[in-house]
mmCIF file of C-alpha atoms in Angstrom:
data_model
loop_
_atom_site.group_PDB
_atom_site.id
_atom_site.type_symbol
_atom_site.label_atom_id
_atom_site.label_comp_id
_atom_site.label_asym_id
_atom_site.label_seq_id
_atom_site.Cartn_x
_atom_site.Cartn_y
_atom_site.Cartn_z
ATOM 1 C CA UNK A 1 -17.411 23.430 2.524
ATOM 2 C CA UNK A 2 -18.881 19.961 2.823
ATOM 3 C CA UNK A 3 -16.034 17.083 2.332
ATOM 4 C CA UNK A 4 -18.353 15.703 -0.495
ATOM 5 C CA UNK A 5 -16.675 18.615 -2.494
ATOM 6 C CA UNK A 6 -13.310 16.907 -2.239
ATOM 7 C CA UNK A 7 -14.380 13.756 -3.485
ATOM 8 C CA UNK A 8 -14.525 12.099 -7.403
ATOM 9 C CA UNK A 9 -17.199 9.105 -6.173
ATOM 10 C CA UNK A 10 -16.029 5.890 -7.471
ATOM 11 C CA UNK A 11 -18.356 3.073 -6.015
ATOM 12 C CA UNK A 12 -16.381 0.445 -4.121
ATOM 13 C CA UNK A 13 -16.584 -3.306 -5.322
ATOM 14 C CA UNK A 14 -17.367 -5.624 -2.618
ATOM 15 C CA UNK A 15 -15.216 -8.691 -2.256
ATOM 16 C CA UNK A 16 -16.915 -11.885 -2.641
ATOM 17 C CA UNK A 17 -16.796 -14.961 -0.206
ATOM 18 C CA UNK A 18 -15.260 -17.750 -2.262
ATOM 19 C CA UNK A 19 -12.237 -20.629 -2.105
ATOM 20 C CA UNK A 20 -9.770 -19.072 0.257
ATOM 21 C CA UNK A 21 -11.833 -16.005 1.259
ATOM 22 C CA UNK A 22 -14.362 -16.941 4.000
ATOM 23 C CA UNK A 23 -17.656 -14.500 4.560
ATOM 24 C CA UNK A 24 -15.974 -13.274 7.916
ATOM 25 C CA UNK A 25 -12.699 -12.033 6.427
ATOM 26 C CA UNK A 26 -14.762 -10.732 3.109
ATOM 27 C CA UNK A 27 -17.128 -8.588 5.234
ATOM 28 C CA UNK A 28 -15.013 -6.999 7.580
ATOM 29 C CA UNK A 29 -12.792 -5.941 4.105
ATOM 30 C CA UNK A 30 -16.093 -4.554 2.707
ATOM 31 C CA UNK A 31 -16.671 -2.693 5.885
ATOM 32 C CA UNK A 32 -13.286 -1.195 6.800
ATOM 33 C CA UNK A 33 -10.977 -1.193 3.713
ATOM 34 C CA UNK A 34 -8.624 -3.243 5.066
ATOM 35 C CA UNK A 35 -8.372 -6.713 6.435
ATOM 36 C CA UNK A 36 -5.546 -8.406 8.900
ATOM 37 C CA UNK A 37 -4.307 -12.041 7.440
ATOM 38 C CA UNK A 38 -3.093 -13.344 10.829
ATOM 39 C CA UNK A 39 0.150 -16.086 9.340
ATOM 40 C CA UNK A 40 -0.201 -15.604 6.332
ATOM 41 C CA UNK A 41 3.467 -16.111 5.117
ATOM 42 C CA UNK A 42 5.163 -19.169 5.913
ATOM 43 C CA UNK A 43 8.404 -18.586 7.883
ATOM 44 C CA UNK A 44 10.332 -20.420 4.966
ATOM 45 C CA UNK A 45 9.133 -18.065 3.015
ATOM 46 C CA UNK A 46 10.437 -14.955 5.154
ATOM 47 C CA UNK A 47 13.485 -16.749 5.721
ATOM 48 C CA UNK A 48 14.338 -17.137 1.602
ATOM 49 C CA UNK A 49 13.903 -13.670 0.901
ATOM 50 C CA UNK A 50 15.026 -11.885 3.849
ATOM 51 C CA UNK A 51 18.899 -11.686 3.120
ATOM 52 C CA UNK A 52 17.955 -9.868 -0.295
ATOM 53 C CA UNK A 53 15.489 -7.463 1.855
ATOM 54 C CA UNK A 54 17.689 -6.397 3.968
ATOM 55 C CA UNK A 55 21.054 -6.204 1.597
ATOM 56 C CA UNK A 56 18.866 -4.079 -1.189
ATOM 57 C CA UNK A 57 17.644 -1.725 1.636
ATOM 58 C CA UNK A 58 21.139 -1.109 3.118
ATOM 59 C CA UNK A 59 21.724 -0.169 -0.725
ATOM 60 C CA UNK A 60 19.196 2.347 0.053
ATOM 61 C CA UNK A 61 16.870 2.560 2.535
ATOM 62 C CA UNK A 62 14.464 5.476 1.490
ATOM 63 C CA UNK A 63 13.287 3.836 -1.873
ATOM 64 C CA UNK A 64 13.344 0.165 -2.819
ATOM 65 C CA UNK A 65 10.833 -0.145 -6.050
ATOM 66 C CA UNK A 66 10.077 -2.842 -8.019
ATOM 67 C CA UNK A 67 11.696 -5.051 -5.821
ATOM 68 C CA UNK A 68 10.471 -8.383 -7.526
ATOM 69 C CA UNK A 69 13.019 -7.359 -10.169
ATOM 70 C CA UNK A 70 15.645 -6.940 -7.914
ATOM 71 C CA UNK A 71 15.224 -10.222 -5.649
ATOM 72 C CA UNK A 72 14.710 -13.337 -7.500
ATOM 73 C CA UNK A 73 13.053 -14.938 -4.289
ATOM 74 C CA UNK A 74 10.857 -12.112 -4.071
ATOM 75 C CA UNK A 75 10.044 -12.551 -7.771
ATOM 76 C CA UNK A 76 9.426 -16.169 -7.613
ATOM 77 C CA UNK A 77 6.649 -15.348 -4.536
ATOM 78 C CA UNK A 78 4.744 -12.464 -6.685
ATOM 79 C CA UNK A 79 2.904 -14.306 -8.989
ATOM 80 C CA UNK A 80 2.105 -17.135 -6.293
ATOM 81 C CA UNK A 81 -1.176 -17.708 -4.460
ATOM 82 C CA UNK A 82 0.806 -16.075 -1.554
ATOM 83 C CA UNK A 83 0.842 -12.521 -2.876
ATOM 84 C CA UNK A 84 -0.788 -12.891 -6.766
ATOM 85 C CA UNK A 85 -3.335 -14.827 -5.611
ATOM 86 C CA UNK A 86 -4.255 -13.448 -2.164
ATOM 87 C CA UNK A 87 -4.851 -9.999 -3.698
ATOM 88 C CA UNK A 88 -6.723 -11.455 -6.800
ATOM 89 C CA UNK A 89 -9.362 -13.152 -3.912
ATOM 90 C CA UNK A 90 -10.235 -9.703 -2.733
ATOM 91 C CA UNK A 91 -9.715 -7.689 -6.438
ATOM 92 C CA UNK A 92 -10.545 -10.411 -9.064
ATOM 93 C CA UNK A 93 -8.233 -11.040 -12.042
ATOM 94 C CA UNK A 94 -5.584 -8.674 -11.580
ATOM 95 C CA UNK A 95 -1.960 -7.536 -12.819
ATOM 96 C CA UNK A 96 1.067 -5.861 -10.773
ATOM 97 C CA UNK A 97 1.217 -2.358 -10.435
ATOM 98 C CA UNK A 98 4.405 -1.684 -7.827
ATOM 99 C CA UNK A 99 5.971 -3.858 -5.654
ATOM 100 C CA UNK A 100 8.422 -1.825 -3.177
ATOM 101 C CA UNK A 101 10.376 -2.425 0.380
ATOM 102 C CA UNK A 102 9.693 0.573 2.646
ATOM 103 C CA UNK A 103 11.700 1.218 6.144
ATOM 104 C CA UNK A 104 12.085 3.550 8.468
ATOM 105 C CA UNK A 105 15.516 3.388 10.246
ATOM 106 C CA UNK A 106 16.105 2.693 13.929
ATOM 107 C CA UNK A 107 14.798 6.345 16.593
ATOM 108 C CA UNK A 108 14.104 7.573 12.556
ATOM 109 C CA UNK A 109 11.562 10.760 12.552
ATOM 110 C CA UNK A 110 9.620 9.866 9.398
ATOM 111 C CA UNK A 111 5.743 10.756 8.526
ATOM 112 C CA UNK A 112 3.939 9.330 5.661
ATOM 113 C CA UNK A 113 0.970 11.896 5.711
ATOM 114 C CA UNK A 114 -2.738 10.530 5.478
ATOM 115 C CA UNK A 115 -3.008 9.941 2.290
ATOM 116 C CA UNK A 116 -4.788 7.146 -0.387
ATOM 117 C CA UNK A 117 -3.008 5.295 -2.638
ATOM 118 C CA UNK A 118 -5.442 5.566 -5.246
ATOM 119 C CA UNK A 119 -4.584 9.277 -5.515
ATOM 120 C CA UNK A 120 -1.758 8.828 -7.538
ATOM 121 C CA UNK A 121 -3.090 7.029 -10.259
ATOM 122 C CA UNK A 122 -6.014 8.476 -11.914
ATOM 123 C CA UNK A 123 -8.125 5.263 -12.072
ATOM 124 C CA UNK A 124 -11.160 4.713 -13.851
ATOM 125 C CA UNK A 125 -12.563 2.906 -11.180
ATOM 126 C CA UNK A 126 -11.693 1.273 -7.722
ATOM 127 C CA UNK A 127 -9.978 -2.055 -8.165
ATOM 128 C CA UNK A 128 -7.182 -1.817 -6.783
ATOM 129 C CA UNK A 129 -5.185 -3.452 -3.973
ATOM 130 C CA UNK A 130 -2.285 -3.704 -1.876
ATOM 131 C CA UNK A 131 -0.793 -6.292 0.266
ATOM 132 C CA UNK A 132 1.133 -5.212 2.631
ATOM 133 C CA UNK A 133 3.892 -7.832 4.307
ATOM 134 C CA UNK A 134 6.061 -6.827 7.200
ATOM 135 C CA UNK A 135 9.726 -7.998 7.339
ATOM 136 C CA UNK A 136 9.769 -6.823 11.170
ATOM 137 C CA UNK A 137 7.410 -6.911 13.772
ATOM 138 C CA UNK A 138 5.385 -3.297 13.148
ATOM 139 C CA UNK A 139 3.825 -1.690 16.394
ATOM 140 C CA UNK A 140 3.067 1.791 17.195
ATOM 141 C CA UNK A 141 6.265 2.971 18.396
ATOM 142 C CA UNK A 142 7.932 1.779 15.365
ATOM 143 C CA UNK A 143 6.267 3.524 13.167
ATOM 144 C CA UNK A 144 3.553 1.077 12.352
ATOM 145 C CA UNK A 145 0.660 1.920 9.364
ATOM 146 C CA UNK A 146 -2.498 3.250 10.540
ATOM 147 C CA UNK A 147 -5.849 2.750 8.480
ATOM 148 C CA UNK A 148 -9.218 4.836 8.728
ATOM 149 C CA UNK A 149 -11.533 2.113 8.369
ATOM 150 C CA UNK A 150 -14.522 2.755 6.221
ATOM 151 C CA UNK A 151 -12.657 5.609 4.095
ATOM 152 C CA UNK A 152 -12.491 3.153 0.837
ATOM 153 C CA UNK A 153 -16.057 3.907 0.628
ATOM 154 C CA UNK A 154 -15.720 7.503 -0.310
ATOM 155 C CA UNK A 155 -14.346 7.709 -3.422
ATOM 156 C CA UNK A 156 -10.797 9.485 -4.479
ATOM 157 C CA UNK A 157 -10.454 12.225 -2.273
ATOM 158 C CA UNK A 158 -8.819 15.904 -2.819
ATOM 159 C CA UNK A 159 -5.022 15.694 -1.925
ATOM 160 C CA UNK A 160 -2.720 18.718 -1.226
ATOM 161 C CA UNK A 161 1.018 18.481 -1.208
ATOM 162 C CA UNK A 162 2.554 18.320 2.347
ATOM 163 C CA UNK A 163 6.373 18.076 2.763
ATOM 164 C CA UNK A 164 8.049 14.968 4.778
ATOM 165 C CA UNK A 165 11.232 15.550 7.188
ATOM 166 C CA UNK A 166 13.619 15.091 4.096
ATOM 167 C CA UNK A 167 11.829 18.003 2.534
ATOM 168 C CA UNK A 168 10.228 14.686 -0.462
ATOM 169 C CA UNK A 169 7.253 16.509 -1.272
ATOM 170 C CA UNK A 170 3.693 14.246 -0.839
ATOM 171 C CA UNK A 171 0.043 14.128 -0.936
ATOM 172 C CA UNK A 172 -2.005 14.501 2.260
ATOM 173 C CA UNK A 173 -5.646 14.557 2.644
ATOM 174 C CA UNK A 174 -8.104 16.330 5.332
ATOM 175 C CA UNK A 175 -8.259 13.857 7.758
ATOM 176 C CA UNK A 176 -10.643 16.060 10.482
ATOM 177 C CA UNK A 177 -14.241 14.756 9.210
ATOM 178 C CA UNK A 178 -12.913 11.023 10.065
ATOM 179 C CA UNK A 179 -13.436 8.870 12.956
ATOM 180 C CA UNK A 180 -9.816 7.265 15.016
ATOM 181 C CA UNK A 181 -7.712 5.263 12.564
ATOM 182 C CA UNK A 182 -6.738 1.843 13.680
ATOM 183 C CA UNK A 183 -3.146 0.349 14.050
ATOM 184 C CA UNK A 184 -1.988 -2.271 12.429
ATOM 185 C CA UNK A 185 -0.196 -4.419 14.791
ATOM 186 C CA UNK A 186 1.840 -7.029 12.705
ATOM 187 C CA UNK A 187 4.190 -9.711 13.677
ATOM 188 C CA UNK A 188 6.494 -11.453 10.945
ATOM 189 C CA UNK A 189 4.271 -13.783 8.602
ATOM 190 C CA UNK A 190 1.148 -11.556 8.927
ATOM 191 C CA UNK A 191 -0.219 -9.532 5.763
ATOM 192 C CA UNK A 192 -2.590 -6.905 5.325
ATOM 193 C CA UNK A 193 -4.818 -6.458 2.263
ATOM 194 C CA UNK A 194 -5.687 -2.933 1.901
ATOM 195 C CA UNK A 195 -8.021 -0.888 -0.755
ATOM 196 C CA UNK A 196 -6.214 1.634 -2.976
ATOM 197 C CA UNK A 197 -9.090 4.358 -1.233
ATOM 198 C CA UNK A 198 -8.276 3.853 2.538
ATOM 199 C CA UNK A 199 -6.876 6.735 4.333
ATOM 200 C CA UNK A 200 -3.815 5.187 6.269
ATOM 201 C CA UNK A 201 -0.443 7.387 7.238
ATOM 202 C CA UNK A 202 2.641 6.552 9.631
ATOM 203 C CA UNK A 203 5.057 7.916 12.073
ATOM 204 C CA UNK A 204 8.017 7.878 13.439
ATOM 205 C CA UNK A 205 10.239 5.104 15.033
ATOM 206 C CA UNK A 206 11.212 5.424 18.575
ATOM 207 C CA UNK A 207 12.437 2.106 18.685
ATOM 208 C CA UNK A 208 16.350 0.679 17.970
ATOM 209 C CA UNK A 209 15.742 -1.386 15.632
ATOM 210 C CA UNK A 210 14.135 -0.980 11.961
ATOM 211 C CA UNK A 211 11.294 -1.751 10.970
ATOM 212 C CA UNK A 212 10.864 -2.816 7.505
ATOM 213 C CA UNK A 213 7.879 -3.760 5.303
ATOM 214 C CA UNK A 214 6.763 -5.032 1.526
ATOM 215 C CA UNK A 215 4.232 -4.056 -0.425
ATOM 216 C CA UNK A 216 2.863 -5.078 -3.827
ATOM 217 C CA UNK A 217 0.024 -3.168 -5.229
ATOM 218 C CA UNK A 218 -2.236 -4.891 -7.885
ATOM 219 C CA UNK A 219 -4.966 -3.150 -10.271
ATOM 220 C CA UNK A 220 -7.995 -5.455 -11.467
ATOM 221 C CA UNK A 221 -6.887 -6.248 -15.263
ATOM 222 C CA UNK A 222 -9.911 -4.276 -16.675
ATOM 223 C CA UNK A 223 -8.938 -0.882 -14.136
ATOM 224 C CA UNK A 224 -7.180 1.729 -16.410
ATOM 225 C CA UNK A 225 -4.496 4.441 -15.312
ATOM 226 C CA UNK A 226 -5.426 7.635 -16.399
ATOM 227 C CA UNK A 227 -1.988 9.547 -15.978
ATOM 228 C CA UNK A 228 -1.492 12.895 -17.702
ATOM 229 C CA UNK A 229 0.823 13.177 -20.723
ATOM 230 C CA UNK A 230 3.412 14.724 -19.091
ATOM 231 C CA UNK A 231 3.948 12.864 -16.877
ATOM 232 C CA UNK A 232 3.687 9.467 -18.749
ATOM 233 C CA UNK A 233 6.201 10.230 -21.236
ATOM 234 C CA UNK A 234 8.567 10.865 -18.562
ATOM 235 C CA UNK A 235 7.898 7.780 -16.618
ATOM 236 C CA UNK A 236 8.144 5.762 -19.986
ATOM 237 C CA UNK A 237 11.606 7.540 -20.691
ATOM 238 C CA UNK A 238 12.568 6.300 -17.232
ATOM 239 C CA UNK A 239 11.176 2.980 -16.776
ATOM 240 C CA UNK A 240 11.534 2.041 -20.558
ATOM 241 C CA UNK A 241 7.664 1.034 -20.675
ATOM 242 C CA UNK A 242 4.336 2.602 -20.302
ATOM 243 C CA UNK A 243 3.544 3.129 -16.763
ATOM 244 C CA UNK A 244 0.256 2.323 -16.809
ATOM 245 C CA UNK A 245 0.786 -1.216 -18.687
ATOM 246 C CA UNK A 246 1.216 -4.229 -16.675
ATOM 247 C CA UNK A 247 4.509 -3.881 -14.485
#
Protein backbone atom coordinates (compact mmCIF):
# COMPACT_ATOMS: atom_id res chain seq x y z
CA UNK A 1 0.00 0.00 0.00
CA UNK A 2 1.45 3.31 -1.11
CA UNK A 3 1.80 5.91 2.02
CA UNK A 4 -0.34 8.34 -0.17
CA UNK A 5 -3.24 6.08 1.19
CA UNK A 6 -2.58 7.29 4.71
CA UNK A 7 -2.71 10.76 3.96
CA UNK A 8 -5.88 13.60 3.95
CA UNK A 9 -3.65 16.28 1.61
CA UNK A 10 -3.90 19.61 3.09
CA UNK A 11 -1.52 22.02 1.07
CA UNK A 12 1.03 23.69 3.32
CA UNK A 13 1.11 27.63 3.49
CA UNK A 14 4.44 29.02 2.97
CA UNK A 15 5.68 31.59 5.43
CA UNK A 16 6.40 34.88 4.06
CA UNK A 17 9.69 36.98 4.51
CA UNK A 18 8.57 40.12 6.31
CA UNK A 19 9.53 42.50 9.61
CA UNK A 20 11.16 40.04 11.92
CA UNK A 21 11.21 37.02 9.56
CA UNK A 22 14.21 37.26 7.16
CA UNK A 23 14.09 35.09 3.64
CA UNK A 24 16.80 32.69 5.21
CA UNK A 25 14.87 31.70 8.33
CA UNK A 26 11.39 31.74 6.13
CA UNK A 27 12.81 29.25 3.57
CA UNK A 28 14.44 26.80 5.53
CA UNK A 29 10.72 26.72 7.60
CA UNK A 30 9.08 26.17 4.17
CA UNK A 31 11.52 23.45 3.43
CA UNK A 32 11.77 21.42 6.65
CA UNK A 33 8.76 22.20 8.92
CA UNK A 34 10.60 23.47 11.48
CA UNK A 35 13.00 26.27 12.10
CA UNK A 36 15.76 26.81 15.10
CA UNK A 37 15.49 30.59 16.69
CA UNK A 38 19.07 30.60 18.06
CA UNK A 39 18.41 33.36 21.55
CA UNK A 40 15.42 33.91 21.13
CA UNK A 41 14.29 34.43 24.82
CA UNK A 42 15.95 36.90 26.83
CA UNK A 43 17.50 35.41 30.01
CA UNK A 44 15.25 37.90 32.09
CA UNK A 45 12.70 36.42 30.64
CA UNK A 46 13.68 32.68 31.64
CA UNK A 47 14.66 33.90 34.86
CA UNK A 48 10.86 35.51 35.72
CA UNK A 49 9.10 32.51 34.92
CA UNK A 50 11.27 29.78 35.88
CA UNK A 51 10.37 29.46 39.71
CA UNK A 52 6.59 28.94 38.56
CA UNK A 53 7.95 26.21 35.88
CA UNK A 54 9.52 24.32 37.97
CA UNK A 55 7.08 24.58 41.28
CA UNK A 56 3.85 23.69 38.87
CA UNK A 57 5.82 20.67 37.43
CA UNK A 58 6.89 19.29 40.86
CA UNK A 59 2.92 19.59 41.31
CA UNK A 60 2.96 17.20 38.55
CA UNK A 61 5.33 16.42 36.23
CA UNK A 62 3.50 14.24 33.53
CA UNK A 63 0.89 16.98 32.50
CA UNK A 64 1.17 20.74 32.93
CA UNK A 65 -1.69 22.31 30.44
CA UNK A 66 -2.66 25.55 29.95
CA UNK A 67 0.07 26.77 31.80
CA UNK A 68 -0.43 30.58 30.91
CA UNK A 69 -3.36 30.23 33.32
CA UNK A 70 -1.47 28.86 35.91
CA UNK A 71 1.74 31.26 35.84
CA UNK A 72 1.01 34.83 35.63
CA UNK A 73 4.63 35.46 34.17
CA UNK A 74 4.02 32.94 31.70
CA UNK A 75 0.69 34.62 30.91
CA UNK A 76 2.02 38.04 30.66
CA UNK A 77 4.78 36.53 27.84
CA UNK A 78 1.90 34.69 25.63
CA UNK A 79 0.38 37.34 23.97
CA UNK A 80 3.87 39.21 23.49
CA UNK A 81 5.92 39.47 20.30
CA UNK A 82 8.07 36.81 22.12
CA UNK A 83 5.68 33.88 21.79
CA UNK A 84 2.18 35.64 20.17
CA UNK A 85 3.99 37.33 17.85
CA UNK A 86 6.85 35.00 16.82
CA UNK A 87 4.32 32.31 15.86
CA UNK A 88 1.92 34.86 14.12
CA UNK A 89 5.31 35.77 11.69
CA UNK A 90 5.35 32.22 10.48
CA UNK A 91 1.18 31.47 10.77
CA UNK A 92 -0.40 34.96 10.20
CA UNK A 93 -3.11 36.30 12.54
CA UNK A 94 -3.54 33.67 14.94
CA UNK A 95 -5.22 32.66 18.42
CA UNK A 96 -3.94 30.14 21.27
CA UNK A 97 -4.75 26.71 21.07
CA UNK A 98 -2.62 24.94 24.19
CA UNK A 99 0.07 26.14 25.98
CA UNK A 100 1.66 23.19 28.23
CA UNK A 101 5.15 22.42 30.26
CA UNK A 102 6.36 18.93 29.30
CA UNK A 103 9.38 17.01 31.25
CA UNK A 104 10.82 14.02 31.41
CA UNK A 105 12.42 13.28 34.86
CA UNK A 106 16.10 12.69 35.54
CA UNK A 107 17.51 8.52 33.89
CA UNK A 108 13.32 8.73 33.04
CA UNK A 109 12.40 5.97 30.19
CA UNK A 110 9.77 8.01 28.32
CA UNK A 111 8.82 7.82 24.37
CA UNK A 112 6.63 10.26 22.70
CA UNK A 113 5.98 8.10 19.49
CA UNK A 114 6.34 9.81 15.93
CA UNK A 115 3.53 11.42 15.70
CA UNK A 116 1.96 15.09 14.20
CA UNK A 117 0.35 17.39 16.14
CA UNK A 118 -2.11 18.20 13.67
CA UNK A 119 -3.59 14.71 14.15
CA UNK A 120 -5.47 15.52 16.99
CA UNK A 121 -7.42 18.22 15.83
CA UNK A 122 -9.33 17.67 12.76
CA UNK A 123 -8.37 20.94 10.98
CA UNK A 124 -9.75 22.32 8.01
CA UNK A 125 -6.59 23.29 6.82
CA UNK A 126 -2.83 23.64 7.87
CA UNK A 127 -2.25 26.75 9.92
CA UNK A 128 -1.13 25.82 12.68
CA UNK A 129 1.97 26.26 14.86
CA UNK A 130 3.92 25.55 17.78
CA UNK A 131 6.72 27.16 19.55
CA UNK A 132 8.54 25.19 21.37
CA UNK A 133 10.85 26.86 24.39
CA UNK A 134 13.18 24.77 26.47
CA UNK A 135 13.54 25.49 30.24
CA UNK A 136 16.79 23.14 30.19
CA UNK A 137 19.38 22.61 27.87
CA UNK A 138 17.71 19.60 25.48
CA UNK A 139 20.33 17.18 23.79
CA UNK A 140 20.00 13.72 22.69
CA UNK A 141 20.63 11.92 25.76
CA UNK A 142 18.08 13.86 27.51
CA UNK A 143 15.51 13.08 25.66
CA UNK A 144 15.63 15.90 23.21
CA UNK A 145 12.64 16.35 20.22
CA UNK A 146 13.46 15.01 16.95
CA UNK A 147 11.80 16.46 13.66
CA UNK A 148 11.50 14.74 10.09
CA UNK A 149 12.13 17.64 8.07
CA UNK A 150 10.01 18.01 5.01
CA UNK A 151 7.01 15.83 6.56
CA UNK A 152 4.70 19.18 6.95
CA UNK A 153 4.41 18.87 3.33
CA UNK A 154 2.35 15.76 3.29
CA UNK A 155 -0.71 16.44 4.61
CA UNK A 156 -2.42 14.77 7.95
CA UNK A 157 -1.23 11.45 8.03
CA UNK A 158 -2.99 8.00 9.28
CA UNK A 159 -2.23 7.55 13.08
CA UNK A 160 -2.63 4.26 15.07
CA UNK A 161 -2.68 4.13 18.81
CA UNK A 162 0.67 2.99 20.38
CA UNK A 163 0.99 2.72 24.21
CA UNK A 164 3.83 4.84 26.21
CA UNK A 165 5.80 3.22 29.33
CA UNK A 166 2.92 4.42 31.73
CA UNK A 167 0.58 2.35 29.64
CA UNK A 168 -1.13 6.59 28.36
CA UNK A 169 -2.36 5.42 25.21
CA UNK A 170 -1.08 7.75 21.91
CA UNK A 171 -0.99 8.23 18.29
CA UNK A 172 2.00 7.04 16.23
CA UNK A 173 2.49 7.21 12.61
CA UNK A 174 4.56 4.90 10.00
CA UNK A 175 7.66 6.46 10.12
CA UNK A 176 9.62 3.74 7.54
CA UNK A 177 8.98 5.71 4.09
CA UNK A 178 10.93 8.83 5.80
CA UNK A 179 14.38 9.97 5.52
CA UNK A 180 16.70 10.48 9.30
CA UNK A 181 14.93 12.96 11.58
CA UNK A 182 17.05 15.72 12.90
CA UNK A 183 17.73 16.67 16.63
CA UNK A 184 16.99 19.56 18.04
CA UNK A 185 19.84 20.65 20.06
CA UNK A 186 18.63 23.59 22.33
CA UNK A 187 20.31 25.58 24.95
CA UNK A 188 18.19 27.88 27.40
CA UNK A 189 16.81 31.04 25.41
CA UNK A 190 16.53 29.13 22.08
CA UNK A 191 12.94 28.38 20.49
CA UNK A 192 11.78 26.27 17.86
CA UNK A 193 8.82 27.05 15.57
CA UNK A 194 7.39 23.92 14.35
CA UNK A 195 4.31 23.08 11.80
CA UNK A 196 1.33 21.25 13.32
CA UNK A 197 2.22 18.39 10.20
CA UNK A 198 5.92 17.57 11.09
CA UNK A 199 6.64 14.15 12.20
CA UNK A 200 8.85 14.69 15.41
CA UNK A 201 8.92 11.99 18.55
CA UNK A 202 11.33 11.71 21.72
CA UNK A 203 13.11 9.41 24.00
CA UNK A 204 14.30 8.73 26.96
CA UNK A 205 16.61 10.62 29.47
CA UNK A 206 19.82 9.08 30.43
CA UNK A 207 20.94 12.05 31.99
CA UNK A 208 20.56 13.26 36.02
CA UNK A 209 19.03 16.02 35.61
CA UNK A 210 15.49 16.97 33.94
CA UNK A 211 14.92 18.28 31.19
CA UNK A 212 12.00 20.45 30.84
CA UNK A 213 10.33 22.33 27.95
CA UNK A 214 7.21 24.85 26.94
CA UNK A 215 5.15 24.80 24.31
CA UNK A 216 2.31 26.99 23.03
CA UNK A 217 0.49 25.91 20.00
CA UNK A 218 -1.38 28.60 17.91
CA UNK A 219 -4.09 27.99 15.00
CA UNK A 220 -4.36 30.83 12.21
CA UNK A 221 -7.75 32.70 13.37
CA UNK A 222 -9.60 31.58 10.15
CA UNK A 223 -8.32 27.47 10.79
CA UNK A 224 -11.38 25.58 12.25
CA UNK A 225 -11.31 22.42 14.65
CA UNK A 226 -13.33 19.85 13.40
CA UNK A 227 -13.68 17.59 16.62
CA UNK A 228 -16.40 14.95 16.76
CA UNK A 229 -19.44 15.44 19.01
CA UNK A 230 -18.50 13.21 21.44
CA UNK A 231 -15.83 14.20 22.18
CA UNK A 232 -16.50 18.03 22.26
CA UNK A 233 -19.20 17.87 24.66
CA UNK A 234 -16.97 16.19 26.97
CA UNK A 235 -14.11 18.53 26.63
CA UNK A 236 -16.66 21.50 27.06
CA UNK A 237 -18.04 19.72 30.32
CA UNK A 238 -14.41 19.68 31.43
CA UNK A 239 -12.86 22.79 30.38
CA UNK A 240 -16.15 24.87 30.81
CA UNK A 241 -15.78 26.22 27.06
CA UNK A 242 -15.80 24.93 23.59
CA UNK A 243 -12.59 23.37 22.78
CA UNK A 244 -12.24 24.45 19.59
CA UNK A 245 -12.91 28.34 20.46
CA UNK A 246 -10.05 30.49 21.21
CA UNK A 247 -8.22 29.14 24.47
Amino acid sequence: MAIDDFIEPQAFRPAVPGPGLDEETAAFFNANGYAILRDHVPSETLDAIRGDVEALVQQNYRSQKDIHLKSAQVGDALPTDLIQGTVERFNGPSELLQSFAFTKLPNEVRTKHWHQDGVYWGLSDSRVCCLFVPMTATTEDNGCIWFVPGTHKLGRMYHRVATDEFGLQNLECEMSAFRDPVPMILQPGDAVIAHTYTVHGSFHNTTDEPRISLGFHFRNQETELRLPEPYRKAQAEKLGRDPAAAA
